[in-house]
Amino acid sequence: MASLGCLCWVSLCFSFLVVHADGQVTHPEEVWALKQVRRALTDRYKNLNWTKGDPCVSNWTGVICNHLLPGDDDGYLHVQELRLLNMNLSGMLAPEMGLLIHMTILNFMWNQISGSIPKEIGNITDLNLLLLSGNNISGSLPDELGNLPNLTKFQLDLNNISGPLPNSFANLNKAKHFHMNNNSISGQIPPVLYKLPLLMHFLLDNNNLSGYLPPELANMPKLEILSLRNCNLQGSIPDFSKTKNLLYLDLSFNQLTGTIPTNRLSDNVTTIKLSNNNLAGTIPVNFSGLSSLQKLSLENNFLNGSVPTIWQNMSATRIDRLILEFQNNNLSDISGSFNPPPYVNLR
Ligand SMILES: *[C@@H]1O[C@H](CO)[C@@H](O)[C@H](O)[C@H]1NC(C)=O
Ligand SMILES: *[C@@H]1O[C@H](CO)[C@@H](O)[C@H](O)[C@H]1NC(C)=O
Ligand SMILES: *[C@@H]1O[C@H](CO)[C@@H](O)[C@H](O)[C@H]1NC(C)=O
Ligand SMILES: *[C@@H]1O[C@H](CO)[C@@H](O)[C@H](O)[C@H]1NC(C)=O
Ligand SMILES: *[C@@H]1O[C@H](CO)[C@@H](O)[C@H](O)[C@H]1NC(C)=O
Ligand SMILES: *[C@@H]1O[C@H](CO)[C@@H](O)[C@H](O)[C@H]1NC(C)=O
Ligand SMILES: *[C@@H]1O[C@H](CO)[C@@H](O)[C@H](O)[C@H]1NC(C)=O
Ligand SMILES: *[C@@H]1O[C@H](CO)[C@@H](O)[C@H](O)[C@H]1NC(C)=O
Ligand SMILES: *[C@@H]1O[C@H](CO)[C@@H](O)[C@H](O)[C@H]1NC(C)=O
Ligand SMILES: *[C@@H]1O[C@H](CO)[C@@H](O)[C@H](O)[C@H]1NC(C)=O
Ligand SMILES: *[C@@H]1O[C@H](CO)[C@@H](O)[C@H](O)[C@H]1NC(C)=O
Ligand SMILES: *[C@@H]1O[C@H](CO)[C@@H](O)[C@H](O)[C@H]1NC(C)=O
């Protein structure tokens, strides 16, 4: 009994010495939080070696720590990233993850995580990348995620999220990427999201939205890609001519009505997909002369009148193909001489 106690004391003393050879250990609250995170996960393929030693010092799989931030040195190491993509992990995300407050990257992409997103993630104010794509996460999006002032990229595409997009997301002032396609997100797109000053990619296709497409979204100053294909949207198409950086607009497979706005889109636009809606009226003359255009899909609507010469002003030597899809409308003819250059594919 006495010798066992002595042995324990020696080994404790030894690990103390080993740890101090490196100078620092992980903050105790973060060690505890990591243990709760581990308990909530199922690691069928034994990819996580989170059993021995200190998380940062013993290099636990996927736990990336900072080492000595000068000026901000509380004497402990802090977890800066959880890099746990593609590890066949199932189980859930523990709420205690919210205690890893120095984390900038949370990456659980391409696992089989289920359960919902803990609202406590909203406490990780340094968080820059929240990457949860390709899991089986359900439940709704917590309002608290709108409290992440440093979030630039929010990816949760290919999950099973339901419920609405919170209004609070309009506070994510640094957000550039919302990748939320292929979920079951429902309800109206909050018009206040137009306040997002840096949002570039807004991918919400293949969800279960309803209501109209807020015209305010066309005021997002940095918007480049808007993908709302197959989202059950109604109402008319906003005027995106003010969206100066627009490259890619996909509003296909909705129930949009009315006519297509006639003002000129950004000269950099490559893709316009408005097919499979209930659009009427004519194809805007301003769709011709968009020099970067590669695809214009308008099929399966109720468009009428004549088709403008879309390839007007395009360089005769361009290499990119221009694909035009106009089937199943009430269009009369192609205006001007119907003699498309070789790069045009008319369907
Ligand atoms: C942990 O990683 C650091 C840096 O890569 C290395 O110097 C150290 O030897 C590793 N420690 C262990 C216990 O693997
Ligand atoms: C965990 O695995 C990594 C390699 O993936 C290794 O560097 C580290 O020493 C291991 N840590 C423990 C505690 O086994
Ligand atoms: C994940 O599981 C697949 C089989 O389901 C296996 O082939 C692969 O090696 C596993 N990868 C890891 C990192 O565990
Ligand atoms: C973390 O978030 C939860 C719920 O959002 C909140 O109740 C709690 O007070 C927060 N904890 C800290 C330490 O901020
Ligand atoms: C996160 O944002 C807050 C408030 O905007 C700021 O004080 C802090 O320095 C930022 N942290 C990081 C890691 O950028
Ligand atoms: C989403 O959840 C439903 C039931 O809640 C389930 O039937 C379906 O398989 C899930 N989808 C995925 C991709 O896991
Ligand atoms: C996804 O989670 C639901 C419960 O939320 C479960 O019924 C389903 O089997 C899970 N699917 C996969 C592929 O893990
Ligand atoms: C997203 O959902 C659509 C419609 O269900 C499906 O056709 C598409 O393959 C999905 N995308 C991925 C990457 O699975
Ligand atoms: C989509 O929303 C409707 C109600 O608007 C609901 O009845 C339906 O179950 C939802 N479908 C999915 C896949 O979530
Ligand atoms: C179009 O793209 C070029 C670079 O590819 C960029 O310099 C220019 O500002 C863009 N124009 C608009 C209106 O976004
Ligand atoms: C084309 O767009 C410009 C600028 O957006 C607009 O002033 C003009 O009226 C449009 N032309 C037609 C024929 O609609
Ligand atoms: C196109 O259809 C509208 C009704 O939707 C009709 O008022 C208009 O005259 C038609 N225009 C042409 C050129 O056929």
Coordinates of C-alpha atoms and ligand atoms in Angstrom, one line a residue:
M1 CA 0.0 0.0 0.0
A2 CA 2.8 2.4 1.1
S3 CA 5.0 1.5 -1.9
L4 CA 2.0 2.0 -4.4
G5 CA 1.4 5.4 -2.9
C6 CA 5.1 6.2 -3.2
L7 CA 5.1 5.0 -6.9
C8 CA 2.1 7.3 -7.6
W9 CA 3.8 10.2 -6.0
V10 CA 7.0 9.6 -8.0
S11 CA 5.1 9.3 -11.3
L12 CA 3.1 12.5 -10.5
C13 CA 6.3 14.2 -9.7
F14 CA 7.8 12.9 -12.9
S15 CA 4.9 14.2 -15.1
F16 CA 5.2 17.5 -13.3
L17 CA 8.8 17.7 -14.3
V18 CA 8.1 16.6 -18.0
V19 CA 5.4 19.3 -18.3
H20 CA 7.6 21.9 -16.9
A21 CA 10.4 21.1 -19.4
D22 CA 8.0 22.7 -21.9
G23 CA 7.1 25.5 -19.4
Q24 CA 3.4 25.5 -19.7
V25 CA 0.3 23.3 -19.6
T26 CA -3.2 23.7 -21.0
H27 CA -5.7 25.9 -19.1
P28 CA -7.5 23.5 -16.6
E29 CA -10.9 24.7 -17.6
E30 CA -10.1 23.9 -21.3
V31 CA -8.8 20.4 -20.3
W32 CA -12.1 19.7 -18.6
A33 CA -14.0 21.1 -21.6
L34 CA -12.1 18.8 -24.0
K35 CA -12.9 15.8 -21.8
Q36 CA -16.6 16.7 -22.0
V37 CA -16.3 17.1 -25.8
R38 CA -14.7 13.7 -26.0
R39 CA -17.4 12.0 -23.8
A40 CA -20.1 13.3 -26.1
L41 CA -18.4 11.8 -29.2
T42 CA -18.3 8.2 -30.5
D43 CA -15.0 7.4 -32.0
R44 CA -15.5 4.1 -33.7
Y45 CA -12.2 4.1 -35.6
K46 CA -10.1 5.1 -32.5
N47 CA -8.8 8.2 -34.3
L48 CA -8.6 10.2 -31.1
N49 CA -5.8 9.6 -28.6
W50 CA -7.2 11.9 -26.0
T51 CA -6.3 9.8 -23.0
K52 CA -2.8 10.5 -21.8
G53 CA -1.0 13.6 -20.7
D54 CA -1.9 17.2 -21.3
P55 CA -3.9 18.1 -24.4
C56 CA -1.5 20.7 -25.8
V57 CA 1.8 19.3 -24.5
S58 CA 1.0 15.7 -25.6
N59 CA -0.4 16.7 -28.9
W60 CA -3.9 15.2 -28.7
T61 CA -5.2 14.4 -32.2
G62 CA -6.7 17.5 -33.8
V63 CA -6.2 19.8 -30.8
I64 CA -4.1 22.7 -31.9
C65 CA -2.8 25.1 -29.3
N66 CA -1.2 28.5 -29.2
H67 CA 2.3 28.7 -27.8
L68 CA 3.2 31.8 -25.8
L69 CA 1.3 34.8 -27.0
P70 CA 3.5 37.6 -25.9
G71 CA 1.6 40.2 -23.9
D72 CA -1.4 37.9 -23.3
D73 CA 0.4 35.3 -21.3
D74 CA -1.8 34.0 -18.4
G75 CA 0.8 31.2 -17.9
Y76 CA -1.4 28.6 -19.7
L77 CA -1.6 27.1 -23.2
H78 CA -5.0 27.6 -24.9
V79 CA -6.8 25.5 -27.5
Q80 CA -6.9 27.5 -30.7
E81 CA -8.3 25.0 -33.1
L82 CA -10.2 21.7 -33.2
R83 CA -9.3 20.0 -36.5
L84 CA -11.4 16.9 -36.5
L85 CA -12.5 16.6 -40.1
N86 CA -13.0 13.3 -41.7
M87 CA -12.5 11.1 -38.7
N88 CA -15.7 9.0 -38.8
L89 CA -16.9 10.6 -35.5
S90 CA -20.5 10.2 -34.4
G91 CA -22.2 11.3 -31.3
M92 CA -22.9 14.9 -30.5
L93 CA -21.3 18.3 -30.0
A94 CA -20.9 19.0 -26.2
P95 CA -22.2 22.3 -24.9
E96 CA -18.9 22.6 -22.9
M97 CA -17.2 23.3 -26.2
G98 CA -18.3 26.9 -25.5
L99 CA -15.6 27.0 -22.8
L100 CA -12.8 26.9 -25.4
I101 CA -13.0 30.6 -25.7
H102 CA -9.7 31.1 -27.4
M103 CA -10.6 28.9 -30.3
T104 CA -10.5 30.5 -33.8
I105 CA -11.3 27.4 -35.8
L106 CA -13.9 24.7 -35.0
N107 CA -13.8 22.0 -37.7
F108 CA -15.9 18.9 -37.6
M109 CA -16.6 18.6 -41.3
W110 CA -17.4 15.2 -42.9
N111 CA -18.2 13.1 -39.9
Q112 CA -21.5 11.6 -38.8
I113 CA -22.2 14.0 -35.9
S114 CA -25.9 14.2 -34.9
G115 CA -27.8 16.2 -32.3
S116 CA -28.1 20.0 -32.5
I117 CA -25.6 22.9 -32.5
P118 CA -25.0 23.9 -28.9
K119 CA -25.9 27.6 -28.2
E120 CA -22.8 27.8 -26.1
I121 CA -20.7 28.0 -29.3
G122 CA -22.0 31.6 -29.3
N123 CA -19.6 32.3 -26.3
I124 CA -16.4 31.6 -28.4
T125 CA -16.0 35.2 -29.4
D126 CA -12.6 34.7 -31.1
L127 CA -14.2 32.1 -33.5
N128 CA -13.3 32.8 -37.1
L129 CA -14.3 29.6 -38.9
L130 CA -17.2 27.4 -37.9
L131 CA -17.1 24.4 -40.1
L132 CA -19.7 21.7 -39.7
S133 CA -20.5 20.6 -43.3
G134 CA -21.4 17.0 -44.1
N135 CA -22.7 15.7 -40.9
N136 CA -26.2 14.8 -39.6
I137 CA -26.8 17.8 -37.4
S138 CA -30.4 18.6 -36.7
G139 CA -32.4 21.1 -34.7
S140 CA -32.5 24.8 -35.3
L141 CA -29.8 27.5 -35.5
P142 CA -29.3 29.1 -32.1
D143 CA -29.8 32.9 -31.9
E144 CA -26.6 33.0 -29.9
L145 CA -24.4 32.3 -32.9
G146 CA -25.2 35.9 -33.9
N147 CA -22.8 36.9 -31.0
L148 CA -19.7 35.8 -32.9
P149 CA -18.0 39.1 -33.8
N150 CA -15.0 37.5 -35.6
L151 CA -16.8 34.8 -37.6
T152 CA -15.9 35.0 -41.3
K153 CA -17.0 31.6 -42.5
F154 CA -20.0 29.6 -41.4
Q155 CA -20.4 26.3 -43.2
L156 CA -23.1 23.8 -42.3
D157 CA -24.2 22.6 -45.7
L158 CA -25.3 19.0 -46.1
N159 CA -26.8 18.6 -42.6
N160 CA -30.4 18.3 -41.3
I161 CA -30.9 21.7 -39.8
S162 CA -34.5 22.9 -39.5
G163 CA -36.2 26.0 -38.3
P164 CA -35.6 29.6 -39.4
L165 CA -32.5 31.7 -40.1
P166 CA -32.1 33.9 -36.9
N167 CA -32.4 37.7 -37.3
S168 CA -29.3 37.8 -35.0
F169 CA -27.1 36.7 -37.9
A170 CA -27.4 40.3 -39.2
N171 CA -24.8 41.1 -36.4
L172 CA -22.1 38.9 -38.0
N173 CA -20.2 41.9 -39.3
K174 CA -17.2 40.0 -40.5
A175 CA -19.0 37.1 -42.2
K176 CA -18.0 36.5 -45.8
H177 CA -19.3 33.0 -46.3
F178 CA -22.7 31.5 -45.4
H179 CA -22.7 27.9 -46.8
M180 CA -26.0 26.5 -45.6
N181 CA -27.3 24.6 -48.6
N182 CA -28.9 21.1 -48.4
N183 CA -30.6 21.4 -45.0
S184 CA -34.3 21.9 -44.1
I185 CA -34.1 25.5 -43.1
S186 CA -37.6 27.0 -43.1
G187 CA -39.4 30.4 -43.0
Q188 CA -38.7 33.7 -44.5
I189 CA -35.2 34.9 -45.2
P190 CA -34.7 37.8 -42.7
P191 CA -34.6 41.1 -44.6
V192 CA -32.2 42.5 -42.0
L193 CA -29.4 40.3 -43.4
Y194 CA -28.8 43.0 -46.0
K195 CA -26.8 44.7 -43.2
L196 CA -24.0 42.1 -43.5
P197 CA -21.3 44.4 -44.9
L198 CA -18.9 41.8 -46.1
L199 CA -21.0 38.8 -47.1
M200 CA -19.8 37.4 -50.4
H201 CA -21.2 33.9 -50.7
F202 CA -24.8 33.3 -49.6
L203 CA -25.6 29.6 -50.4
L204 CA -29.0 28.5 -49.2
D205 CA -30.1 26.3 -52.0
N206 CA -32.1 23.1 -51.3
N207 CA -33.8 24.2 -48.2
N208 CA -37.4 24.5 -47.2
L209 CA -37.8 28.3 -47.1
S210 CA -41.1 30.1 -47.7
G211 CA -42.3 33.6 -48.3
Y212 CA -40.7 36.2 -50.7
L213 CA -37.1 37.0 -51.5
P214 CA -36.4 40.2 -49.7
P215 CA -35.5 43.0 -52.1
E216 CA -33.1 44.4 -49.5
L217 CA -30.7 41.5 -50.2
A218 CA -29.8 43.2 -53.5
N219 CA -28.2 46.0 -51.3
M220 CA -25.5 43.7 -49.9
P221 CA -22.4 45.6 -50.9
K222 CA -20.0 42.6 -51.4
L223 CA -22.4 39.9 -52.6
E224 CA -20.9 37.7 -55.3
I225 CA -22.7 34.4 -55.2
L226 CA -26.4 34.1 -54.3
S227 CA -27.7 30.5 -54.6
L228 CA -31.4 30.0 -53.6
R229 CA -32.2 27.2 -56.0
N230 CA -35.0 24.9 -54.9
C231 CA -36.0 26.9 -51.8
N232 CA -39.8 27.2 -52.2
L233 CA -39.6 31.0 -52.7
Q234 CA -42.5 33.1 -53.9
G235 CA -43.0 36.7 -55.0
S236 CA -40.9 38.6 -57.6
I237 CA -37.2 38.9 -58.4
P238 CA -35.5 41.9 -56.8
D239 CA -33.4 44.3 -58.9
F240 CA -29.8 43.0 -58.5
S241 CA -28.4 45.8 -60.7
K242 CA -27.1 47.5 -57.6
T243 CA -25.1 44.4 -56.6
K244 CA -21.8 45.5 -58.2
N245 CA -19.8 42.4 -57.5
L246 CA -22.4 39.8 -58.5
L247 CA -21.0 36.8 -60.3
Y248 CA -23.5 34.0 -59.8
L249 CA -27.2 34.2 -59.3
D250 CA -29.3 31.0 -59.0
L251 CA -33.0 31.5 -58.2
S252 CA -34.1 28.4 -60.2
F253 CA -36.7 25.9 -59.1
N254 CA -38.8 28.2 -57.0
Q255 CA -42.3 29.7 -57.5
L256 CA -41.2 33.2 -58.5
T257 CA -43.7 35.3 -60.4
G258 CA -43.8 38.6 -62.2
T259 CA -41.3 39.8 -64.8
I260 CA -37.5 39.8 -64.9
P261 CA -36.0 43.2 -63.8
T262 CA -34.8 45.1 -66.8
N263 CA -31.8 47.0 -65.3
R264 CA -28.3 45.9 -66.3
L265 CA -26.5 43.4 -64.0
S266 CA -22.8 43.6 -63.1
D267 CA -20.5 43.2 -66.1
N268 CA -18.7 40.4 -64.2
V269 CA -21.8 38.2 -64.0
T270 CA -21.0 34.7 -65.3
T271 CA -24.2 32.8 -64.4
I272 CA -27.9 33.7 -64.3
K273 CA -30.3 30.8 -63.5
L274 CA -33.9 31.7 -63.3
S275 CA -35.3 28.4 -64.8
N276 CA -38.3 26.5 -63.4
N277 CA -40.3 29.4 -62.0
N278 CA -43.5 31.1 -63.1
L279 CA -41.9 34.2 -64.7
A280 CA -43.7 36.1 -67.4
G281 CA -43.0 39.0 -69.8
T282 CA -39.9 39.3 -72.0
I283 CA -36.2 38.6 -71.7
P284 CA -34.5 41.9 -70.8
V285 CA -32.5 43.5 -73.6
N286 CA -29.9 44.2 -70.9
F287 CA -29.1 40.5 -70.8
S288 CA -27.2 41.1 -74.0
G289 CA -23.6 42.5 -73.9
L290 CA -22.7 41.0 -70.5
S291 CA -19.2 40.2 -71.6
S292 CA -18.4 37.6 -68.9
L293 CA -21.7 35.6 -69.2
Q294 CA -21.3 31.8 -69.5
K295 CA -24.7 30.6 -68.6
L296 CA -28.2 32.0 -68.9
S297 CA -31.0 29.5 -67.9
L298 CA -34.5 30.7 -68.4
E299 CA -36.3 27.4 -69.4
N300 CA -39.6 26.3 -67.9
N301 CA -41.2 29.7 -67.4
F302 CA -43.9 31.7 -69.2
L303 CA -41.7 34.2 -71.0
N304 CA -42.8 35.6 -74.3
G305 CA -41.7 38.1 -77.0
S306 CA -38.5 37.8 -78.9
V307 CA -35.1 36.9 -77.7
P308 CA -32.4 39.6 -77.7
T309 CA -29.0 38.8 -79.2
I310 CA -27.4 37.8 -75.9
W311 CA -23.9 37.5 -77.5
Q312 CA -23.8 41.0 -78.8
N313 CA -20.5 42.8 -78.0
M314 CA -18.8 39.5 -77.1
S315 CA -15.3 39.0 -78.3
A316 CA -15.3 36.7 -81.4
T317 CA -12.2 35.0 -80.0
R318 CA -13.6 34.2 -76.5
I319 CA -12.8 30.7 -75.3
D320 CA -15.5 30.3 -72.6
R321 CA -18.7 28.8 -73.9
L322 CA -22.0 30.6 -73.6
I323 CA -24.8 28.3 -72.8
L324 CA -28.3 29.7 -73.3
E325 CA -31.3 27.6 -72.2
F326 CA -34.7 28.9 -73.2
Q327 CA -36.9 25.8 -73.7
N328 CA -40.6 25.6 -72.6
N329 CA -41.5 29.3 -72.8
N330 CA -43.7 31.2 -75.2
L331 CA -40.8 32.9 -77.0
S332 CA -41.4 33.9 -80.6
D333 CA -38.0 34.3 -82.3
I334 CA -34.4 35.4 -81.9
S335 CA -34.1 39.0 -82.8
G336 CA -31.6 40.2 -85.3
S337 CA -29.8 37.6 -87.5
F338 CA -30.0 34.2 -86.0
N339 CA -26.4 33.3 -86.5
P340 CA -24.7 32.5 -83.2
P341 CA -20.9 32.4 -83.0
P342 CA -19.3 29.0 -82.5
Y343 CA -19.0 29.4 -78.7
V344 CA -22.8 29.7 -78.2
N345 CA -24.7 26.6 -77.2
L346 CA -28.4 27.4 -77.6
R347 CA -30.8 24.9 -76.1
Ligands
LIG1 C1 4.3 17.6 -29.9 O1 4.5 18.4 -31.1 C2 5.7 19.2 -31.0 C3 5.7 20.0 -32.2 O2 5.3 19.3 -33.3 C4 6.9 18.3 -30.8 O3 8.0 19.1 -30.6 C5 6.7 17.4 -29.6 O4 7.8 16.5 -29.4 C6 5.5 16.6 -29.6 N1 5.2 16.0 -28.4 C7 4.8 14.7 -28.3 C8 4.6 14.2 -26.9 O5 4.5 14.1 -29.3
LIG2 C1 -1.4 11.5 -30.6 O1 -1.2 11.3 -31.9 C2 -0.2 12.3 -32.5 C3 -0.1 12.0 -34.0 O2 -1.3 12.0 -34.6 C4 1.1 12.2 -31.8 O3 1.9 13.2 -32.3 C5 0.9 12.5 -30.3 O4 2.1 12.3 -29.6 C6 -0.2 11.5 -29.7 N1 -0.4 11.9 -28.4 C7 -0.7 10.9 -27.4 C8 -1.1 11.5 -26.1 O5 -0.7 9.8 -27.7
LIG3 C1 -13.7 6.0 -42.0 O1 -14.5 4.9 -42.3 C2 -14.2 4.2 -43.6 C3 -15.2 3.1 -43.8 O2 -16.5 3.4 -43.3 C4 -12.8 3.7 -43.6 O3 -12.5 3.2 -44.9 C5 -11.8 4.9 -43.4 O4 -10.5 4.4 -43.3 C6 -12.2 5.6 -42.0 N1 -11.3 6.8 -41.9 C7 -10.9 7.1 -40.7 C8 -9.9 8.3 -40.7 O5 -11.2 6.6 -39.7
LIG4 C1 -22.3 30.6 -22.5 O1 -23.5 30.6 -23.2 C2 -24.6 30.2 -22.4 C3 -25.8 30.1 -23.3 O2 -25.7 30.8 -24.5 C4 -24.8 31.2 -21.3 O3 -25.9 30.9 -20.5 C5 -23.6 31.3 -20.4 O4 -23.7 32.2 -19.4 C6 -22.3 31.5 -21.3 N1 -21.1 31.4 -20.4 C7 -20.2 32.3 -20.4 C8 -19.0 31.9 -19.5 O5 -20.2 33.3 -21.0
LIG5 C1 -12.7 39.3 -31.9 O1 -13.6 40.5 -31.8 C2 -13.4 41.3 -30.7 C3 -14.4 42.4 -30.8 O2 -14.6 42.8 -32.1 C4 -12.0 41.8 -30.7 O3 -11.8 42.6 -29.5 C5 -11.0 40.6 -30.6 O4 -9.7 41.1 -30.7 C6 -11.3 39.7 -31.8 N1 -10.5 38.5 -31.7 C7 -9.8 38.0 -32.7 C8 -9.0 36.8 -32.4 O5 -9.7 38.5 -33.8
LIG6 C1 -32.6 14.0 -41.6 O1 -33.5 13.7 -40.5 C2 -34.6 12.8 -40.9 C3 -35.5 12.6 -39.7 O2 -35.3 13.5 -38.8 C4 -34.0 11.5 -41.4 O3 -35.1 10.7 -41.9 C5 -33.0 11.7 -42.5 O4 -32.4 10.5 -42.9 C6 -32.0 12.7 -42.1 N1 -31.1 13.1 -43.2 C7 -29.8 12.9 -43.2 C8 -29.0 13.3 -44.4 O5 -29.2 12.3 -42.3
LIG7 C1 -29.3 11.2 -38.6 O1 -29.9 11.5 -37.3 C2 -31.2 11.0 -37.2 C3 -31.8 11.4 -35.9 O2 -31.6 12.8 -35.7 C4 -31.2 9.5 -37.3 O3 -32.5 9.0 -37.2 C5 -30.5 9.0 -38.6 O4 -30.3 7.6 -38.6 C6 -29.2 9.7 -38.7 N1 -28.6 9.4 -40.0 C7 -27.3 9.0 -40.2 C8 -26.9 8.8 -41.6 O5 -26.5 9.0 -39.3
LIG8 C1 -28.4 18.8 -52.4 O1 -29.8 18.6 -52.5 C2 -30.3 18.4 -53.9 C3 -31.8 18.2 -53.9 O2 -32.2 17.3 -53.0 C4 -29.5 17.2 -54.5 O3 -29.9 17.0 -55.8 C5 -28.0 17.4 -54.4 O4 -27.3 16.3 -54.9 C6 -27.6 17.7 -52.9 N1 -26.2 18.1 -52.9 C7 -25.3 17.3 -52.5 C8 -23.9 17.8 -52.6 O5 -25.5 16.3 -51.9
LIG9 C1 -41.1 22.0 -45.3 O1 -42.0 22.9 -44.7 C2 -43.3 22.5 -44.8 C3 -44.2 23.6 -44.1 O2 -43.8 24.8 -44.7 C4 -43.5 21.2 -43.9 O3 -44.8 20.8 -44.0 C5 -42.6 20.1 -44.5 O4 -42.6 19.0 -43.7 C6 -41.1 20.6 -44.6 N1 -40.3 19.7 -45.2 C7 -39.1 19.3 -44.8 C8 -38.4 18.3 -45.6 O5 -38.6 19.8 -43.8
LIG10 C1 -14.9 42.8 -62.4 O1 -13.8 42.0 -62.1 C2 -12.5 42.6 -62.2 C3 -11.5 41.6 -61.9 O2 -11.8 40.4 -62.4 C4 -12.5 43.7 -61.1 O3 -11.3 44.4 -61.2 C5 -13.7 44.6 -61.3 O4 -13.7 45.6 -60.2 C6 -15.0 43.9 -61.3 N1 -16.1 44.8 -61.6 C7 -17.1 44.9 -60.9 C8 -18.2 45.8 -61.4 O5 -17.3 44.2 -59.9
LIG11 C1 -30.6 48.8 -69.1 O1 -30.1 49.1 -67.8 C2 -29.8 50.5 -67.6 C3 -29.0 50.6 -66.3 O2 -29.4 49.6 -65.3 C4 -31.2 51.2 -67.5 O3 -31.0 52.6 -67.3 C5 -31.9 51.0 -68.9 O4 -33.2 51.5 -68.8 C6 -32.0 49.5 -69.2 N1 -32.5 49.3 -70.5 C7 -33.7 48.8 -70.8 C8 -34.0 48.7 -72.2 O5 -34.4 48.3 -69.9
LIG12 C1 -46.7 38.5 -73.3 O1 -47.6 38.0 -72.3 C2 -48.4 39.1 -71.7 C3 -49.3 38.5 -70.7 O2 -48.5 37.8 -69.8 C4 -49.1 39.9 -72.7 O3 -49.8 41.0 -72.1 C5 -48.2 40.4 -73.8 O4 -48.9 41.0 -74.8 C6 -47.4 39.3 -74.4 N1 -46.4 39.8 -75.3 C7 -46.0 39.3 -76.4 C8 -45.0 40.0 -77.2 O5 -46.6 38.3 -76.8

